[in-house]
PDB file of C-alpha atoms (C1' of nucleotides) in Angstrom:
ATOM      1  CA  MET A 527     -16.895 -13.943   6.864  1.00  0.00           C
ATOM      2  CA  GLN A 528     -15.449 -13.449  10.374  1.00  0.00           C
ATOM      3  CA  ASP A 529     -12.019 -12.661  11.874  1.00  0.00           C
ATOM      4  CA  LYS A 530     -10.984 -10.089   9.308  1.00  0.00           C
ATOM      5  CA  ARG A 531      -8.270  -9.158  11.764  1.00  0.00           C
ATOM      6  CA  ILE A 532      -5.690 -11.370  10.091  1.00  0.00           C
ATOM      7  CA  TYR A 533      -6.377  -9.646   6.772  1.00  0.00           C
ATOM      8  CA  GLU A 534      -5.785  -6.279   8.374  1.00  0.00           C
ATOM      9  CA  LEU A 535      -2.466  -7.338   9.838  1.00  0.00           C
ATOM     10  CA  HIS A 536      -1.448  -9.031   6.619  1.00  0.00           C
ATOM     11  CA  ALA A 537      -2.385  -5.999   4.517  1.00  0.00           C
ATOM     12  CA  ASP A 538      -0.544  -3.766   6.926  1.00  0.00           C
ATOM     13  CA  VAL A 539       2.700  -5.686   6.408  1.00  0.00           C
ATOM     14  CA  CYS A 540       2.161  -5.688   2.647  1.00  0.00           C
ATOM     15  CA  LYS A 541       1.672  -1.924   2.720  1.00  0.00           C
ATOM     16  CA  ALA A 542       5.360  -1.734   3.507  1.00  0.00           C
ATOM     17  CA  LEU A 543       5.990  -2.723  -0.113  1.00  0.00           C
ATOM     18  CA  GLY A 544       3.684  -0.070  -1.489  1.00  0.00           C
ATOM     19  CA  HIS A 545       5.997   2.901  -1.878  1.00  0.00           C
ATOM     20  CA  PRO A 546       8.785   3.550  -4.404  1.00  0.00           C
ATOM     21  CA  LEU A 547      11.317   4.598  -1.801  1.00  0.00           C
ATOM     22  CA  ARG A 548      10.595   1.552   0.308  1.00  0.00           C
ATOM     23  CA  ILE A 549      10.928  -0.728  -2.713  1.00  0.00           C
ATOM     24  CA  GLU A 550      14.251   0.907  -3.495  1.00  0.00           C
ATOM     25  CA  VAL A 551      15.413   0.282   0.072  1.00  0.00           C
ATOM     26  CA  ILE A 552      14.345  -3.369  -0.080  1.00  0.00           C
ATOM     27  CA  ASP A 553      16.175  -3.751  -3.374  1.00  0.00           C
ATOM     28  CA  LEU A 554      19.320  -2.304  -1.857  1.00  0.00           C
ATOM     29  CA  LEU A 555      19.092  -4.329   1.343  1.00  0.00           C
ATOM     30  CA  SER A 556      18.706  -7.512  -0.703  1.00  0.00           C
ATOM     31  CA  ASN A 557      22.479  -7.212  -0.953  1.00  0.00           C
ATOM     32  CA  GLY A 558      22.958  -7.163   2.802  1.00  0.00           C
ATOM     33  CA  GLU A 559      23.098  -4.728   5.678  1.00  0.00           C
ATOM     34  CA  TYR A 560      23.570  -0.999   5.017  1.00  0.00           C
ATOM     35  CA  GLY A 561      24.038   2.060   7.192  1.00  0.00           C
ATOM     36  CA  PHE A 562      21.514   4.884   7.222  1.00  0.00           C
ATOM     37  CA  THR A 563      23.874   7.264   5.492  1.00  0.00           C
ATOM     38  CA  ASP A 564      24.678   4.798   2.746  1.00  0.00           C
ATOM     39  CA  ILE A 565      20.991   4.185   2.149  1.00  0.00           C
ATOM     40  CA  LEU A 566      20.351   7.914   2.060  1.00  0.00           C
ATOM     41  CA  GLU A 567      23.193   8.451  -0.370  1.00  0.00           C
ATOM     42  CA  HIS A 568      21.768   5.722  -2.560  1.00  0.00           C
ATOM     43  CA  THR A 569      18.148   6.876  -2.561  1.00  0.00           C
ATOM     44  CA  GLY A 570      18.553  10.640  -2.234  1.00  0.00           C
ATOM     45  CA  GLY A 571      15.965  12.856  -0.553  1.00  0.00           C
ATOM     46  CA  LEU A 572      15.634  14.150   2.965  1.00  0.00           C
ATOM     47  CA  LYS A 573      17.028  12.213   5.892  1.00  0.00           C
ATOM     48  CA  SER A 574      13.874  12.826   7.906  1.00  0.00           C
ATOM     49  CA  ASN A 575      11.801  11.262   5.199  1.00  0.00           C
ATOM     50  CA  LEU A 576      14.035   8.227   4.890  1.00  0.00           C
ATOM     51  CA  SER A 577      14.151   7.853   8.655  1.00  0.00           C
ATOM     52  CA  GLN A 578      10.368   7.735   8.826  1.00  0.00           C
ATOM     53  CA  HIS A 579      10.079   5.175   6.072  1.00  0.00           C
ATOM     54  CA  LEU A 580      12.754   2.994   7.641  1.00  0.00           C
ATOM     55  CA  SER A 581      11.205   3.068  11.070  1.00  0.00           C
ATOM     56  CA  ALA A 582       7.799   2.209   9.622  1.00  0.00           C
ATOM     57  CA  MET A 583       9.404  -0.795   7.933  1.00  0.00           C
ATOM     58  CA  VAL A 584      11.007  -1.846  11.201  1.00  0.00           C
ATOM     59  CA  ARG A 585       7.686  -1.462  13.033  1.00  0.00           C
ATOM     60  CA  LYS A 586       5.963  -3.669  10.470  1.00  0.00           C
ATOM     61  CA  GLY A 587       8.638  -6.309  10.843  1.00  0.00           C
ATOM     62  CA  ILE A 588      10.251  -6.257   7.428  1.00  0.00           C
ATOM     63  CA  LEU A 589      13.486  -4.563   8.515  1.00  0.00           C
ATOM     64  CA  ARG A 590      15.636  -4.738  11.602  1.00  0.00           C
ATOM     65  CA  VAL A 591      18.084  -2.078  12.874  1.00  0.00           C
ATOM     66  CA  ARG A 592      21.082  -2.263  15.083  1.00  0.00           C
ATOM     67  CA  ARG A 593      23.419   0.349  16.400  1.00  0.00           C
ATOM     68  CA  ASP A 594      27.097   0.492  15.591  1.00  0.00           C
ATOM     69  CA  GLY A 595      28.669   3.425  17.366  1.00  0.00           C
ATOM     70  CA  LYS A 596      26.908   6.475  16.099  1.00  0.00           C
ATOM     71  CA  ASN A 597      25.634   4.720  13.004  1.00  0.00           C
ATOM     72  CA  ARG A 598      22.541   2.608  12.498  1.00  0.00           C
ATOM     73  CA  LEU A 599      22.614  -0.448  10.316  1.00  0.00           C
ATOM     74  CA  TYR A 600      19.490  -1.675   8.573  1.00  0.00           C
ATOM     75  CA  ALA A 601      18.776  -5.101   7.094  1.00  0.00           C
ATOM     76  CA  LEU A 602      15.855  -7.184   5.884  1.00  0.00           C
ATOM     77  CA  THR A 603      14.422  -9.373   8.636  1.00  0.00           C
ATOM     78  CA  SER A 604      14.197 -12.240   6.155  1.00  0.00           C
ATOM     79  CA  ARG A 605      15.085 -13.208   2.597  1.00  0.00           C
ATOM     80  CA  LYS A 606      11.362 -13.811   2.248  1.00  0.00           C
ATOM     81  CA  VAL A 607      10.842 -10.071   1.932  1.00  0.00           C
ATOM     82  CA  ALA A 608      13.249  -9.912  -0.995  1.00  0.00           C
ATOM     83  CA  ARG A 609      11.629 -12.949  -2.583  1.00  0.00           C
ATOM     84  CA  ALA A 610       8.099 -11.595  -2.249  1.00  0.00           C
ATOM     85  CA  CYS A 611       9.279  -8.331  -3.720  1.00  0.00           C
ATOM     86  CA  ALA A 612      10.971 -10.105  -6.624  1.00  0.00           C
ATOM     87  CA  LEU A 613       7.850 -12.138  -7.347  1.00  0.00           C
ATOM     88  CA  MET A 614       5.765  -8.995  -7.541  1.00  0.00           C
ATOM     89  CA  ARG A 615       8.314  -7.485  -9.885  1.00  0.00           C
ATOM     90  CA  GLU A 616       7.909 -10.501 -12.145  1.00  0.00           C
ATOM     91  CA  VAL A 617       4.159 -10.011 -12.062  1.00  0.00           C
ATOM     92  CA  LEU A 618       4.711  -6.392 -13.065  1.00  0.00           C
ATOM     93  CA  VAL A 619       7.041  -7.317 -15.885  1.00  0.00           C
ATOM     94  CA  SER A 620       4.666  -9.825 -17.412  1.00  0.00           C
ATOM     95  CA  HIS A 621       1.815  -7.347 -17.110  1.00  0.00           C
ATOM     96  CA  ILE A 622       3.853  -4.780 -19.007  1.00  0.00           C
ATOM     97  CA  GLU A 623       4.661  -7.438 -21.607  1.00  0.00           C
ATOM     98  CA  LYS A 624       0.988  -8.283 -22.051  1.00  0.00           C
ATOM     99  CA  GLN A 625       0.109  -4.614 -22.421  1.00  0.00           C
ATOM    100  CA  ARG A 626       2.754  -4.180 -25.085  1.00  0.00           C
ATOM    101  CA  MET A 627       1.367  -7.173 -26.966  1.00  0.00           C
ATOM    102  CA  ALA A 628      -2.175  -5.862 -26.702  1.00  0.00           C
ATOM    103  CA  LEU A 629      -1.047  -2.515 -28.104  1.00  0.00           C
ATOM    104  CA  MET A 630       0.727  -4.163 -31.040  1.00  0.00           C
ATOM    105  CA  ASN A 631      -2.368  -6.142 -31.961  1.00  0.00           C
ATOM    106  CA  GLU A 632      -4.693  -3.173 -32.029  1.00  0.00           C
ATOM    107  CA  LYS A 633      -2.466  -1.165 -34.380  1.00  0.00           C
TER     108      LYS A 633
ATOM    109  CA  MET B 831      20.086   7.292  -8.029  1.00  0.00           C
ATOM    110  CA  GLN B 832      18.420   7.484 -11.462  1.00  0.00           C
ATOM    111  CA  ASP B 833      15.404   5.867 -13.169  1.00  0.00           C
ATOM    112  CA  LYS B 834      13.138   5.744 -10.141  1.00  0.00           C
ATOM    113  CA  ARG B 835      10.355   4.944 -12.596  1.00  0.00           C
ATOM    114  CA  ILE B 836      10.716   1.201 -12.109  1.00  0.00           C
ATOM    115  CA  TYR B 837      10.322   1.655  -8.358  1.00  0.00           C
ATOM    116  CA  GLU B 838       7.124   3.573  -8.897  1.00  0.00           C
ATOM    117  CA  LEU B 839       5.659   0.883 -11.117  1.00  0.00           C
ATOM    118  CA  HIS B 840       6.827  -1.851  -8.782  1.00  0.00           C
ATOM    119  CA  ALA B 841       5.391  -0.097  -5.718  1.00  0.00           C
ATOM    120  CA  ASP B 842       2.165   0.480  -7.576  1.00  0.00           C
ATOM    121  CA  VAL B 843       1.714  -3.241  -8.182  1.00  0.00           C
ATOM    122  CA  CYS B 844       2.629  -3.999  -4.569  1.00  0.00           C
ATOM    123  CA  LYS B 845       0.010  -1.510  -3.403  1.00  0.00           C
ATOM    124  CA  ALA B 846      -2.540  -4.003  -4.657  1.00  0.00           C
ATOM    125  CA  LEU B 847      -1.582  -6.182  -1.679  1.00  0.00           C
ATOM    126  CA  GLY B 848      -1.990  -3.364   0.813  1.00  0.00           C
ATOM    127  CA  HIS B 849      -5.660  -3.612   1.751  1.00  0.00           C
ATOM    128  CA  PRO B 850      -7.500  -6.190   3.890  1.00  0.00           C
ATOM    129  CA  LEU B 851     -10.279  -6.738   1.395  1.00  0.00           C
ATOM    130  CA  ARG B 852      -7.799  -7.218  -1.429  1.00  0.00           C
ATOM    131  CA  ILE B 853      -5.785  -9.694   0.647  1.00  0.00           C
ATOM    132  CA  GLU B 854      -8.973 -11.578   1.370  1.00  0.00           C
ATOM    133  CA  VAL B 855      -9.767 -11.716  -2.340  1.00  0.00           C
ATOM    134  CA  ILE B 856      -6.266 -12.961  -3.176  1.00  0.00           C
ATOM    135  CA  ASP B 857      -6.595 -15.621  -0.499  1.00  0.00           C
ATOM    136  CA  LEU B 858      -9.890 -16.772  -1.958  1.00  0.00           C
ATOM    137  CA  LEU B 859      -8.678 -16.713  -5.552  1.00  0.00           C
ATOM    138  CA  SER B 860      -5.668 -18.819  -4.554  1.00  0.00           C
ATOM    139  CA  ASN B 861      -8.208 -21.655  -4.816  1.00  0.00           C
ATOM    140  CA  GLY B 862      -9.113 -20.818  -8.386  1.00  0.00           C
ATOM    141  CA  GLU B 863     -11.507 -18.680 -10.360  1.00  0.00           C
ATOM    142  CA  TYR B 864     -14.563 -17.170  -8.651  1.00  0.00           C
ATOM    143  CA  GLY B 865     -17.539 -15.162  -9.808  1.00  0.00           C
ATOM    144  CA  PHE B 866     -18.165 -11.637  -8.584  1.00  0.00           C
ATOM    145  CA  THR B 867     -21.218 -12.661  -6.592  1.00  0.00           C
ATOM    146  CA  ASP B 868     -19.389 -15.514  -4.899  1.00  0.00           C
ATOM    147  CA  ILE B 869     -16.554 -13.198  -3.953  1.00  0.00           C
ATOM    148  CA  LEU B 870     -19.013 -10.655  -2.611  1.00  0.00           C
ATOM    149  CA  GLU B 871     -20.803 -13.298  -0.612  1.00  0.00           C
ATOM    150  CA  HIS B 872     -17.492 -14.403   0.819  1.00  0.00           C
ATOM    151  CA  THR B 873     -16.141 -10.965   1.748  1.00  0.00           C
ATOM    152  CA  GLY B 874     -19.338  -9.102   2.534  1.00  0.00           C
ATOM    153  CA  GLY B 875     -19.725  -5.347   2.049  1.00  0.00           C
ATOM    154  CA  LEU B 876     -21.047  -3.261  -0.806  1.00  0.00           C
ATOM    155  CA  LYS B 877     -20.874  -4.489  -4.361  1.00  0.00           C
ATOM    156  CA  SER B 878     -19.707  -1.082  -5.552  1.00  0.00           C
ATOM    157  CA  ASN B 879     -16.793  -1.212  -3.175  1.00  0.00           C
ATOM    158  CA  LEU B 880     -15.786  -4.720  -4.179  1.00  0.00           C
ATOM    159  CA  SER B 881     -16.132  -3.864  -7.836  1.00  0.00           C
ATOM    160  CA  GLN B 882     -13.753  -0.947  -7.472  1.00  0.00           C
ATOM    161  CA  HIS B 883     -11.171  -3.001  -5.617  1.00  0.00           C
ATOM    162  CA  LEU B 884     -11.382  -5.788  -8.184  1.00  0.00           C
ATOM    163  CA  SER B 885     -11.010  -3.492 -11.136  1.00  0.00           C
ATOM    164  CA  ALA B 886      -8.020  -1.794  -9.516  1.00  0.00           C
ATOM    165  CA  MET B 887      -6.425  -5.219  -9.112  1.00  0.00           C
ATOM    166  CA  VAL B 888      -7.097  -6.017 -12.751  1.00  0.00           C
ATOM    167  CA  ARG B 889      -5.650  -2.680 -13.825  1.00  0.00           C
ATOM    168  CA  LYS B 890      -2.480  -3.381 -11.868  1.00  0.00           C
ATOM    169  CA  GLY B 891      -2.153  -6.789 -13.440  1.00  0.00           C
ATOM    170  CA  ILE B 892      -2.660  -9.067 -10.479  1.00  0.00           C
ATOM    171  CA  LEU B 893      -6.131 -10.293 -11.486  1.00  0.00           C
ATOM    172  CA  ARG B 894      -7.796 -11.070 -14.765  1.00  0.00           C
ATOM    173  CA  VAL B 895     -11.538 -11.084 -15.512  1.00  0.00           C
ATOM    174  CA  ARG B 896     -13.597 -12.809 -18.111  1.00  0.00           C
ATOM    175  CA  ARG B 897     -17.251 -12.753 -18.899  1.00  0.00           C
ATOM    176  CA  ASP B 898     -19.495 -15.754 -18.674  1.00  0.00           C
ATOM    177  CA  GLY B 899     -22.991 -14.798 -19.684  1.00  0.00           C
ATOM    178  CA  LYS B 900     -24.063 -12.119 -17.307  1.00  0.00           C
ATOM    179  CA  ASN B 901     -21.474 -13.069 -14.715  1.00  0.00           C
ATOM    180  CA  ARG B 902     -17.876 -12.045 -14.401  1.00  0.00           C
ATOM    181  CA  LEU B 903     -15.215 -14.460 -13.309  1.00  0.00           C
ATOM    182  CA  TYR B 904     -12.083 -13.276 -11.557  1.00  0.00           C
ATOM    183  CA  ALA B 905      -8.776 -15.105 -11.124  1.00  0.00           C
ATOM    184  CA  LEU B 906      -5.180 -14.384 -10.191  1.00  0.00           C
ATOM    185  CA  THR B 907      -3.031 -13.640 -13.229  1.00  0.00           C
ATOM    186  CA  SER B 908      -0.302 -15.827 -11.769  1.00  0.00           C
ATOM    187  CA  ARG B 909       0.442 -18.159  -8.878  1.00  0.00           C
ATOM    188  CA  LYS B 910       3.274 -15.735  -8.156  1.00  0.00           C
ATOM    189  CA  VAL B 911       0.764 -13.349  -6.615  1.00  0.00           C
ATOM    190  CA  ALA B 912      -0.401 -16.032  -4.184  1.00  0.00           C
ATOM    191  CA  ARG B 913       3.185 -16.976  -3.394  1.00  0.00           C
ATOM    192  CA  ALA B 914       4.278 -13.396  -2.740  1.00  0.00           C
ATOM    193  CA  CYS B 915       1.267 -12.940  -0.530  1.00  0.00           C
ATOM    194  CA  ALA B 916       2.026 -16.149   1.382  1.00  0.00           C
ATOM    195  CA  LEU B 917       5.636 -15.083   1.902  1.00  0.00           C
ATOM    196  CA  MET B 918       4.534 -11.798   3.386  1.00  0.00           C
ATOM    197  CA  ARG B 919       2.154 -13.642   5.650  1.00  0.00           C
ATOM    198  CA  GLU B 920       5.083 -15.717   6.901  1.00  0.00           C
ATOM    199  CA  VAL B 921       7.012 -12.532   7.557  1.00  0.00           C
ATOM    200  CA  LEU B 922       4.030 -11.244   9.544  1.00  0.00           C
ATOM    201  CA  VAL B 923       3.738 -14.442  11.538  1.00  0.00           C
ATOM    202  CA  SER B 924       7.375 -14.492  12.565  1.00  0.00           C
ATOM    203  CA  HIS B 925       7.191 -10.819  13.489  1.00  0.00           C
ATOM    204  CA  ILE B 926       4.245 -11.545  15.751  1.00  0.00           C
ATOM    205  CA  GLU B 927       6.191 -14.448  17.244  1.00  0.00           C
ATOM    206  CA  LYS B 928       9.182 -12.230  17.943  1.00  0.00           C
ATOM    207  CA  GLN B 929       6.962  -9.626  19.566  1.00  0.00           C
ATOM    208  CA  ARG B 930       5.409 -12.236  21.814  1.00  0.00           C
ATOM    209  CA  MET B 931       8.875 -13.414  22.868  1.00  0.00           C
ATOM    210  CA  ALA B 932      10.012  -9.867  23.568  1.00  0.00           C
ATOM    211  CA  LEU B 933       6.961  -9.298  25.745  1.00  0.00           C
ATOM    212  CA  MET B 934       7.579 -12.486  27.712  1.00  0.00           C
ATOM    213  CA  ASN B 935      11.170 -11.494  28.430  1.00  0.00           C
ATOM    214  CA  GLU B 936      10.347  -8.070  29.761  1.00  0.00           C
ATOM    215  CA  LYS B 937       7.813  -9.406  32.256  1.00  0.00           C
TER     216      LYS B 937
ATOM    217  C1'  DT C 688      32.806  20.065  28.930  1.00  0.00           C
ATOM    218  C1'  DA C 689      31.598  21.848  24.453  1.00  0.00           C
ATOM    219  C1'  DT C 690      30.962  20.478  19.644  1.00  0.00           C
ATOM    220  C1'  DA C 691      29.924  17.725  15.922  1.00  0.00           C
ATOM    221  C1'  DT C 692      27.813  13.790  13.897  1.00  0.00           C
ATOM    222  C1'  DA C 693      24.014  10.847  12.858  1.00  0.00           C
ATOM    223  C1'  DG C 694      19.837  10.282  12.958  1.00  0.00           C
ATOM    224  C1'  DT C 695      14.821  10.666  15.196  1.00  0.00           C
ATOM    225  C1'  DT C 696      10.668  13.025  16.404  1.00  0.00           C
ATOM    226  C1'  DT C 697       7.105  16.277  15.819  1.00  0.00           C
ATOM    227  C1'  DA C 698       3.987  19.441  13.466  1.00  0.00           C
ATOM    228  C1'  DT C 699       1.714  20.514   9.521  1.00  0.00           C
ATOM    229  C1'  DA C 700       0.261  21.018   4.779  1.00  0.00           C
ATOM    230  C1'  DT C 701      -0.809  18.235   0.761  1.00  0.00           C
ATOM    231  C1'  DA C 702      -1.960  14.212  -1.746  1.00  0.00           C
ATOM    232  C1'  DT C 703      -3.908   9.674  -2.123  1.00  0.00           C
ATOM    233  C1'  DT C 704      -6.984   6.081  -0.808  1.00  0.00           C
ATOM    234  C1'  DT C 705     -11.232   4.424   0.757  1.00  0.00           C
ATOM    235  C1'  DG C 706     -16.332   3.739   1.477  1.00  0.00           C
ATOM    236  C1'  DT C 707     -20.943   4.939   0.281  1.00  0.00           C
ATOM    237  C1'  DG C 708     -25.011   5.479  -2.420  1.00  0.00           C
ATOM    238  C1'  DA C 709     -27.053   6.817  -6.615  1.00  0.00           C
ATOM    239  C1'  DA C 710     -27.069   6.508 -11.426  1.00  0.00           C
ATOM    240  C1'  DC C 711     -25.800   3.901 -15.241  1.00  0.00           C
ATOM    241  C1'  DT C 712     -24.906  -0.268 -18.633  1.00  0.00           C
ATOM    242  C1'  DA C 713     -24.727  -4.869 -20.770  1.00  0.00           C
ATOM    243  C1'  DA C 714     -26.635  -9.322 -21.119  1.00  0.00           C
ATOM    244  C1'  DT C 715     -30.363 -12.369 -20.384  1.00  0.00           C
ATOM    245  C1'  DA C 716     -35.257 -13.640 -19.546  1.00  0.00           C
ATOM    246  C1'  DA C 717     -40.234 -12.852 -19.788  1.00  0.00           C
TER     247       DA C 717
ATOM    248  C1'  DT D  87     -40.082  -4.894 -25.975  1.00  0.00           C
ATOM    249  C1'  DT D  88     -39.803  -4.527 -21.156  1.00  0.00           C
ATOM    250  C1'  DA D  89     -37.884  -6.228 -16.968  1.00  0.00           C
ATOM    251  C1'  DT D  90     -34.400  -8.236 -14.317  1.00  0.00           C
ATOM    252  C1'  DT D  91     -29.929  -9.484 -13.154  1.00  0.00           C
ATOM    253  C1'  DA D  92     -25.179  -8.502 -12.463  1.00  0.00           C
ATOM    254  C1'  DG D  93     -22.235  -5.612 -12.032  1.00  0.00           C
ATOM    255  C1'  DT D  94     -19.727  -0.802 -13.181  1.00  0.00           C
ATOM    256  C1'  DT D  95     -19.110   4.062 -12.917  1.00  0.00           C
ATOM    257  C1'  DC D  96     -19.431   8.436 -10.711  1.00  0.00           C
ATOM    258  C1'  DA D  97     -19.370  12.014  -7.172  1.00  0.00           C
ATOM    259  C1'  DC D  98     -18.217  13.150  -2.853  1.00  0.00           C
ATOM    260  C1'  DA D  99     -17.010  12.960   2.124  1.00  0.00           C
ATOM    261  C1'  DA D 100     -13.863  10.935   5.384  1.00  0.00           C
ATOM    262  C1'  DA D 101      -9.726   8.634   6.522  1.00  0.00           C
ATOM    263  C1'  DT D 102      -4.720   7.701   5.648  1.00  0.00           C
ATOM    264  C1'  DA D 103      -0.329   8.363   3.862  1.00  0.00           C
ATOM    265  C1'  DT D 104       3.402  11.367   2.435  1.00  0.00           C
ATOM    266  C1'  DA D 105       6.910  15.158   2.252  1.00  0.00           C
ATOM    267  C1'  DT D 106       9.061  18.866   4.433  1.00  0.00           C
ATOM    268  C1'  DA D 107      11.383  21.597   7.845  1.00  0.00           C
ATOM    269  C1'  DA D 108      12.421  22.578  12.421  1.00  0.00           C
ATOM    270  C1'  DA D 109      13.477  20.943  16.880  1.00  0.00           C
ATOM    271  C1'  DC D 110      15.329  17.362  19.479  1.00  0.00           C
ATOM    272  C1'  DT D 111      18.465  13.263  21.212  1.00  0.00           C
ATOM    273  C1'  DA D 112      22.295  10.078  21.736  1.00  0.00           C
ATOM    274  C1'  DT D 113      26.917   8.974  20.811  1.00  0.00           C
ATOM    275  C1'  DA D 114      31.525  10.119  19.909  1.00  0.00           C
ATOM    276  C1'  DT D 115      35.194  13.444  19.499  1.00  0.00           C
ATOM    277  C1'  DA D 116      38.118  17.582  20.664  1.00  0.00           C
TER     278       DA D 116
END
DNA sequence: TATATAGTTTATATATTTGTGAACTAATAA
DNA sequence: TTATTAGTTCACAAATATATAAACTATATA
């Protein structure tokens, strides 16, 4: 019941997965590196909003950026991020399945 | 740029990982099923707070509960949850490593 | 040098999450 | 039946996260 610090850091990194836009970005970047403008075109919304989400993801260590002329290219820091994300999607899908089943049985 | 709904659901499940107490619970339940009181003893804090976190996790489909007399037993719905969590921890660890390296180089 | 492009940063209003304690409920035990 | 145990639910205050728009910055181009 000591050193909760690791749980705080761990939760903080996981928080990066807890927003629809950020999930969409991770999904896209699973295919490789993309420029800011391409990501924005893909997700829609305001550039300032996207910029903030991306830099939060970089700060938490799940994305990296590099400059290429006047563009910025974003990528996942590791395939592990994509894998973790995919696992959670599978958990979601089976939960939805179970709910559907439960609904069918009560009718 | 359509059906963002899946991203919302996906993010919502991932949000379950985004809190220190919930990470601590997932870590514990990686070892198997535990009773509410044992979890509380392990994490500390108020029972009402733990109860709310646990039921949110059940609602999102990452934990399941069952009754055993007057106790309630909680478990992960799938090993996938533990694996996703472990992957994100690895991402955290290598980020911390990289930061340490960066600090060393600038000194 | 002046302009345009490609984002970033900042300020702020709103929405969501979290922690706390009191009240409540279901199952068992006396 | 009455307590007791083992949690859950509720209401509310405080803390965090999010979206938006305006201002700003760095690089490249004319």
